[in-house]
Coordinates of C-alpha atoms and ligand atoms in Angstrom, one line a residue:
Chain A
X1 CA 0.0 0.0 0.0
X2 CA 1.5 3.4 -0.6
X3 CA 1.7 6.2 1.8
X4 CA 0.2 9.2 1.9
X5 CA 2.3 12.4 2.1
X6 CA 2.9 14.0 5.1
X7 CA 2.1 17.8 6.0
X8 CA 6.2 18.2 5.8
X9 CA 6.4 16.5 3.1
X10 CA 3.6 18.4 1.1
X11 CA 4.6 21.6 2.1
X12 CA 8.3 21.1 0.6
X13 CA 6.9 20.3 -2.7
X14 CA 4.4 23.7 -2.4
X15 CA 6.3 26.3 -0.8
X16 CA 8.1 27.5 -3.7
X17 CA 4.9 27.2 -6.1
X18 CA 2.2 28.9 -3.4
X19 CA 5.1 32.1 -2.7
X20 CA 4.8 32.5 -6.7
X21 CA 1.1 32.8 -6.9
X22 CA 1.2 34.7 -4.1
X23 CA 3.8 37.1 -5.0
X24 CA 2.0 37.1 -8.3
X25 CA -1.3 38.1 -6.6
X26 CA 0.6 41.2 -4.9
X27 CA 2.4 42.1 -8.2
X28 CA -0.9 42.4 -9.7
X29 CA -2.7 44.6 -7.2
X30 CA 0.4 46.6 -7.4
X31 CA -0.3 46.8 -11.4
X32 CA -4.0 47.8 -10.9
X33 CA -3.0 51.0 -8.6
X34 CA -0.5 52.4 -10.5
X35 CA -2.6 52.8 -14.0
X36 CA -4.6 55.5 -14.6
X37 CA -8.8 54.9 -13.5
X38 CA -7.9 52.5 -10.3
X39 CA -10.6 54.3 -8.1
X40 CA -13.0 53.2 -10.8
X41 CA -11.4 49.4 -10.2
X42 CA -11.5 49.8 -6.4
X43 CA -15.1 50.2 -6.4
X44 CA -15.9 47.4 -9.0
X45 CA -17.6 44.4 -7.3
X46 CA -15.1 41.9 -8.7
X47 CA -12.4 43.3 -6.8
X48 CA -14.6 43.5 -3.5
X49 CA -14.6 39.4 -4.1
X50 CA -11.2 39.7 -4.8
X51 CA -11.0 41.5 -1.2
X52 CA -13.1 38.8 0.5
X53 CA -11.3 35.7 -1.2
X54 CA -8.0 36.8 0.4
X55 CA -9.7 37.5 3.9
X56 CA -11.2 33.9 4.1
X57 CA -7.6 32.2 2.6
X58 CA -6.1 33.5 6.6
X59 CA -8.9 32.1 8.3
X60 CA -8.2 28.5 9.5
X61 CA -11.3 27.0 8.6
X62 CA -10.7 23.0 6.0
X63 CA -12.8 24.1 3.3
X64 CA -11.5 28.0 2.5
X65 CA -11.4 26.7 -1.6
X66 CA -15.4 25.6 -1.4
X67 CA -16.1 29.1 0.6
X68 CA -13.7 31.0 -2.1
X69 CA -16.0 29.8 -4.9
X70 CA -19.2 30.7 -3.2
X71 CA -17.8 34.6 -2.9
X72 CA -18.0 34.3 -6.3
X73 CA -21.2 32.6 -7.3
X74 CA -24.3 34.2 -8.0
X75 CA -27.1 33.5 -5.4
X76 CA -29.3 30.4 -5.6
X77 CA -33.5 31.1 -5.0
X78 CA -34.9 28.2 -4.0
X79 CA -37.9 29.7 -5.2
X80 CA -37.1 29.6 -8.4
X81 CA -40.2 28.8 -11.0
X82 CA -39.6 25.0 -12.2
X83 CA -40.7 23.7 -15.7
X84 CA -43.7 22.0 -16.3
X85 CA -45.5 20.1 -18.9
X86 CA -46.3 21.6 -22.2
X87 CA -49.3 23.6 -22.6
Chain B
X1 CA -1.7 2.6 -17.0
X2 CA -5.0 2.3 -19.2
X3 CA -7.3 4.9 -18.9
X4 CA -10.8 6.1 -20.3
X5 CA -11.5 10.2 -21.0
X6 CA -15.4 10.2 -20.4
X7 CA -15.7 13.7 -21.5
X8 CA -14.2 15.1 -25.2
X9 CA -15.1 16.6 -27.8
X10 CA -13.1 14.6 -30.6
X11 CA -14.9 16.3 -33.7
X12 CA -12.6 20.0 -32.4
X13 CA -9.2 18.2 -32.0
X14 CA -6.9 16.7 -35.0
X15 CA -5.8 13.1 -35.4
X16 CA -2.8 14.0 -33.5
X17 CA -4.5 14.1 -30.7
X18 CA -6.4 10.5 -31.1
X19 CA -2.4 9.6 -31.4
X20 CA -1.2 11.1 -28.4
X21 CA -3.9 10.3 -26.4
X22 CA -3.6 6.3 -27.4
X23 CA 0.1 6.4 -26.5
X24 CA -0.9 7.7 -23.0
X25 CA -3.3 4.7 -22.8
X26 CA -6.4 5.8 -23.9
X27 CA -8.4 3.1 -24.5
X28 CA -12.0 4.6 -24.9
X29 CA -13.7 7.9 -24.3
X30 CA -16.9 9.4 -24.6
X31 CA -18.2 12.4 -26.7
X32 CA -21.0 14.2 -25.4
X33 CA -23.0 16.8 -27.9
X34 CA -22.0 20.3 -27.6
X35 CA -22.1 23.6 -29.0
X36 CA -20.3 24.2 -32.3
X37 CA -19.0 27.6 -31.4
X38 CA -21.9 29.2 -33.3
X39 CA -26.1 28.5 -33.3
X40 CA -26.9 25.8 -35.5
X41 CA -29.6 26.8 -38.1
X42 CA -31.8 23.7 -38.3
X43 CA -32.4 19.8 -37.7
X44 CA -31.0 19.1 -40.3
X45 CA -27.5 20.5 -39.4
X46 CA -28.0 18.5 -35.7
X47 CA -28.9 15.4 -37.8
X48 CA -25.3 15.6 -39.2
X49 CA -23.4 16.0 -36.3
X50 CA -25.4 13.1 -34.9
X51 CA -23.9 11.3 -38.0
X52 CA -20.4 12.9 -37.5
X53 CA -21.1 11.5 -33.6
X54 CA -22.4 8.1 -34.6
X55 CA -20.5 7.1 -38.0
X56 CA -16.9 9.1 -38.4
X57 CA -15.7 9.7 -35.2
X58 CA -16.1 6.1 -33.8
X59 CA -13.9 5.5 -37.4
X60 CA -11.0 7.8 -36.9
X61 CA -10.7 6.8 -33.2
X62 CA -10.2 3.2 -33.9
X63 CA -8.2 3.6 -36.1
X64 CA -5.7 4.3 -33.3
X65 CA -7.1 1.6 -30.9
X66 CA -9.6 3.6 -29.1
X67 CA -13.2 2.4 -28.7
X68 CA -15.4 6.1 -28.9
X69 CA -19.0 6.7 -27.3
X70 CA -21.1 10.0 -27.4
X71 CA -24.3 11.3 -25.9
X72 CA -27.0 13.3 -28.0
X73 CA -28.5 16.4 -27.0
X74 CA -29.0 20.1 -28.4
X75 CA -26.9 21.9 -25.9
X76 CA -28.0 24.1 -23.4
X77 CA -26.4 27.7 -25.3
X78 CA -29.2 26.3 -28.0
X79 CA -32.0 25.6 -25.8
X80 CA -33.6 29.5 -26.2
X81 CA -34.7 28.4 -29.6
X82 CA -37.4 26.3 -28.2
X83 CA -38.6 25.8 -31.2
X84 CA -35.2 24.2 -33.0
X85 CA -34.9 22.6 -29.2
X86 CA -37.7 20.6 -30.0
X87 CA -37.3 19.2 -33.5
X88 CA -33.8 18.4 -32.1
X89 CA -35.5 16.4 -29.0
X90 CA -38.1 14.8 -31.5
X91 CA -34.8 13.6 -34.1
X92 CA -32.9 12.0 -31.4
X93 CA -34.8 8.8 -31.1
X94 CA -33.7 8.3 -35.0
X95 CA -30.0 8.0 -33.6
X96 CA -30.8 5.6 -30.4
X97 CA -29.8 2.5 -31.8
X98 CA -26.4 3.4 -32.9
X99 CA -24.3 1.3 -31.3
X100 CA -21.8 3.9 -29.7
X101 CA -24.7 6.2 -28.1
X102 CA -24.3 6.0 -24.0
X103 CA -27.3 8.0 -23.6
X104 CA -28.6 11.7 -23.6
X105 CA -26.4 14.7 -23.1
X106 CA -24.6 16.7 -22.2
X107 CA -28.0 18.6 -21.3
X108 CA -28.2 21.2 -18.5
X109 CA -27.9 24.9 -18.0
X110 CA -25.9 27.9 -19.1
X111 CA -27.2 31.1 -17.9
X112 CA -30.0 29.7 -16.0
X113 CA -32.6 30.6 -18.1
X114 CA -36.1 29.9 -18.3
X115 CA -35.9 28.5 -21.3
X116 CA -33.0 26.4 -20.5
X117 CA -34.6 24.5 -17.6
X118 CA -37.7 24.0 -19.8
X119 CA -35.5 22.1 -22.6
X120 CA -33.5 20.1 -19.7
X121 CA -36.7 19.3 -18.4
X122 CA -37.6 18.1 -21.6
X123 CA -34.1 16.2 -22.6
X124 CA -34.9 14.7 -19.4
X125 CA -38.3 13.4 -20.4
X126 CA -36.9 11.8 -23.3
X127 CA -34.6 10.1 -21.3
X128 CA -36.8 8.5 -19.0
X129 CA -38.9 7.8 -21.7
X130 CA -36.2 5.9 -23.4
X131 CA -34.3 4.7 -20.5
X132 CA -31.4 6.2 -21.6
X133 CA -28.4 7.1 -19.1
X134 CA -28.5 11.4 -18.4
X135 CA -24.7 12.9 -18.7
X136 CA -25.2 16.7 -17.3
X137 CA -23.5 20.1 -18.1
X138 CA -22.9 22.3 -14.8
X139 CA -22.7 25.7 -16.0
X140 CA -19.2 27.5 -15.7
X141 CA -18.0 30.1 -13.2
X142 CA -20.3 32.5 -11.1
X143 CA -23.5 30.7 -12.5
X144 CA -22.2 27.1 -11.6
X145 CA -23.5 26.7 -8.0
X146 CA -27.2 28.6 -8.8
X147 CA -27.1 26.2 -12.0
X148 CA -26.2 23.3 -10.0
X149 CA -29.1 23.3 -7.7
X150 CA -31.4 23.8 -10.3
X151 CA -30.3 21.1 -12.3
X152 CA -30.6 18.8 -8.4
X153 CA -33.9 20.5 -7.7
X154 CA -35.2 19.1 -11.2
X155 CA -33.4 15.9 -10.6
X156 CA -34.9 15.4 -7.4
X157 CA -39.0 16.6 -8.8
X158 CA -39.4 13.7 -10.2
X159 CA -39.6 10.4 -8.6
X160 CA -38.8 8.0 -12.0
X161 CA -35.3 9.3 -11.9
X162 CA -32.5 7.2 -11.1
X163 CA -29.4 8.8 -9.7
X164 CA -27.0 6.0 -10.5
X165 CA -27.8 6.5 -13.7
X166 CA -27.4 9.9 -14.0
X167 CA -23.9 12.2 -14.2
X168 CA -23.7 15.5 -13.1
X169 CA -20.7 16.7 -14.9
X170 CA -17.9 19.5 -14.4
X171 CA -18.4 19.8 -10.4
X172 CA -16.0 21.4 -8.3
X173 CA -15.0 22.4 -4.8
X174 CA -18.7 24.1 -4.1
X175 CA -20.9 21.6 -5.9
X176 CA -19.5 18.2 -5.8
X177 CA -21.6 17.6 -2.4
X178 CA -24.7 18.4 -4.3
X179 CA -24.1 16.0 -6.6
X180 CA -23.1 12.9 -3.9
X181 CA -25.1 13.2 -0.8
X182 CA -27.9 12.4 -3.9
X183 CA -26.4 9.1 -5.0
X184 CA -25.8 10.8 -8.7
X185 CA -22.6 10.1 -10.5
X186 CA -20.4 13.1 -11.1
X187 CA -17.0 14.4 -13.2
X188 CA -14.5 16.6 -12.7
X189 CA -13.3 18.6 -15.8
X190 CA -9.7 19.7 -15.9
X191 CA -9.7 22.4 -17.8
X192 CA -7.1 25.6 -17.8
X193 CA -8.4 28.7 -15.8
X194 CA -12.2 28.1 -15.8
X195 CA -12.5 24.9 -14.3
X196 CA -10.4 22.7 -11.9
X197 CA -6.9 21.9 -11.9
X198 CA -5.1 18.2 -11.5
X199 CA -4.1 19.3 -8.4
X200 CA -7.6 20.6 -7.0
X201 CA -8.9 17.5 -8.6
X202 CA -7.0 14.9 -6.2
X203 CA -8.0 17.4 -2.9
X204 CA -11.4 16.8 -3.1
X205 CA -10.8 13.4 -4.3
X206 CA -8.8 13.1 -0.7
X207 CA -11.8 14.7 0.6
X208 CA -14.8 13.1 -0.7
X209 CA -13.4 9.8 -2.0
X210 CA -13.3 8.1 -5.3
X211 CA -16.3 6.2 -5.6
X212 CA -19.2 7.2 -8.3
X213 CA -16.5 10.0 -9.3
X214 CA -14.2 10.2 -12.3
X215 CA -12.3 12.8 -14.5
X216 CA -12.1 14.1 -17.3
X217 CA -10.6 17.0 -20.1
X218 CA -13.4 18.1 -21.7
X219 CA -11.3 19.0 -24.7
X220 CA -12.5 20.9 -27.2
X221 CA -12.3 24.0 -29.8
X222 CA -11.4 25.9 -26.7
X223 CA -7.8 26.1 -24.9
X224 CA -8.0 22.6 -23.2
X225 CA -5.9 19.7 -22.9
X226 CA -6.9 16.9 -24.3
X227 CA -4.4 14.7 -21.9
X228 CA -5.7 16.2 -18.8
X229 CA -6.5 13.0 -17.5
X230 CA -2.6 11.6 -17.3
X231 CA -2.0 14.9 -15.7
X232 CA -4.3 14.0 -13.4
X233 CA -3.0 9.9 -13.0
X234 CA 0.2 12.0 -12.7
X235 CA -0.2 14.2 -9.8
X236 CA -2.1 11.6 -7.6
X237 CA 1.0 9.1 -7.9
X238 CA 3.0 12.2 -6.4
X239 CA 1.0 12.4 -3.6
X240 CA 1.5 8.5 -3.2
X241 CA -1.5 7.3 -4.0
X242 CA -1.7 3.7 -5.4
X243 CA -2.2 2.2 -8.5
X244 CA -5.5 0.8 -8.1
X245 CA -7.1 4.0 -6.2
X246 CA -5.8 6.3 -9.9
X247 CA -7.3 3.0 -11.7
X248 CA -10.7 3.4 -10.2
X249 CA -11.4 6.5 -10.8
X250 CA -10.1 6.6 -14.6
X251 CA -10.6 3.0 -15.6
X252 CA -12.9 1.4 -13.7
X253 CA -15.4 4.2 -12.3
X254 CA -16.5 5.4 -15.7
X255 CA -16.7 1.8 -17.1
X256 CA -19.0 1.0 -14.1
X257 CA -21.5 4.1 -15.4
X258 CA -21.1 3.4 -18.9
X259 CA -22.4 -0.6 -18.9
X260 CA -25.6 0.6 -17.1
X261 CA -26.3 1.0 -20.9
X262 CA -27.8 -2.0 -22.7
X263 CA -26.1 -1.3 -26.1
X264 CA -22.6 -0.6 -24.3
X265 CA -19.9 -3.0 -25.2
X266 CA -16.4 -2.5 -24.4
X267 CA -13.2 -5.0 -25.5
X268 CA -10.9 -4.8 -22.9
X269 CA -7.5 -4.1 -24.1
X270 CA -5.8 -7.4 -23.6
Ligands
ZN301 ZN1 -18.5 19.3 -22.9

């Protein structure tokens, strides 16, 4: 049977990659203040998710990917009007 | 290690592809109906593709040892010309006894439109009508989780439905419990930037396990991949998985879905 890796083990093999994407995140941010209309960007919904997505990755919660993709789903209505049969 | 790609759409990639694929050991796949890229303008032009499906594809894929399938639907970016929708629904049955057709799909939802449920509902009707197998589309990005529950909520209306033999495809971190605590089959569809990635793939197979689950590229005129899956076989022997666990889910799993179909028949590769 093979092993699973350990936490050590994983985080050796991710460091380098997760420090890129982060640094990548913060480059990009960096890139969005400096051109010209970045108030207009601030206040655009898509960078509030943005906001909220990197608020939940500190929390310490085991499921901050499934809560990352609700922040940026539409809301479900359970109400919503089913189909019927054909009239 | 043999594996199956349940999910591609061979008639948007080059022979090259079939090749490459077979040398990674592919040894079937499966070709749901999709959109072209552009609206289709009548029947007639479904009733080809159906043909392309049915008669050439299954051709140029053996022709590099790979056994094809597809699914027949009008997809859901089609489904608000009700009108077409329905010749389409009504032309299927012409195509059921090909030997190569799993079933009906990939139906679902797009933008979650009213007319989109109403053709699912009616794809869906078919189906149960014909006791054919159901593959479903999720719909992509912010409208997959409000698509997803739709698609359960319709699912779970009617009674006559079976969820082992139904797929709920393209599921990801926020939907893939939707699709399990039902008893329905589902798919995950590495695919670059929209949907999941090999590596997201294994998590939440660490996380919800590998049974009625398998993977898949969804390749098609888009940028994709059309060998996601090794990818995928890749990264979870990384993480020390075993053999058989990687098997399951890209051998075994989707063979298990596909022979609920009474015309399926797959040769083993000896
Ligand atoms: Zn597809």
């Amino acid at each position: 049977m093979s092993e699973p890796l350990t936490a050590d083990q994983i985080f050796d093999r991710v460091f380098l990659e997760t420090r890129a994407k982060l640094l990548a995140v913060a480059a990009t941010l960096d890139r969005l203040d400096r051109a010209e209309g970045t108030d207009r960007v601030r206040n655009d919904f898509r960078m509030e998710q943005l906001r909220k997505s990197i608020d939940i990755i500190q929390n310490s919660s085991n499921d901050r990917a499934e809560q990352l993709q609700i922040v940026f789903s539409d809301p479900y209505d359970e109400q919503w009007k089913r189909p019927g049969l054909r009239t | 290690m043999y594996y199956i790609d349940p999910h591609i759409h061979m008639v948007s990639r080059v022979t090259d592809d079939y090749e490459r694929m077979a040398r990674m050991g592919c040894v079937a796949m499966s070709e749901p109906a999709f959109w072209a890229g552009f609206d289709r303008g009548s029947v007639d032009g479904f009733r080809d593709y159906f043909r392309q499906l049915t008669e050439v594809e299954p051709k140029r894929a053996a022709a590099v040892g790979i056994q094809h399938f597809t699914w027949l639907c009008i997809n859901a970016k089609e489904a608000e010309n009700v009108e077409l929708s329905r010749e389409v629904i009504a032309m299927i049955p012409e195509f059921l006894d090909s030997p190569n057709v799993l079933g009906i799909g990939e139906i679902g939802l797009n933008k979650n439109t009213k007319n989109e449920a109403q053709i699912f509902w009616e794809h869906m009707e078919l189906a149960l009508k014909t006791e054919e197998l159901i593959l479903i589309h999720t719909p992509h990005l912010q409208d997959k989780y409000k698509g997803t529950r739709m698609i359960v909520d319709m699912l779970l209306d009617d009674p006559r439905i079976k969820p082992e033999r139904t797929l709920i495809d393209h599921v990801e971190e926020h939907t893939v419990k939707l699709a399990k605590e039902h008893g329905f089959w589902c798919a995950m569809t590495l695919y670059p930037i929209t949907k999941c990635t090999p590596s997201r793939a294994a998590d939440i197979i660490e996380m919800y396990g590998d049974d009625r689950i398998m993977v898949n590229s969804a390749g098609d005129w888009g940028p994709s991949e059309p060998l996601a899956v090794p990818d995928f076989v890749q990264e979870m022997r990384r993480r020390g998985h075993s053999e058989k666990k990687i098997s399951k889910i890209v051998y075994e799993n989707p063979l298990e879905f596909f022979s609920q179909c009474k015309r399926f028949e797959f040769k083993a590769p000896e």
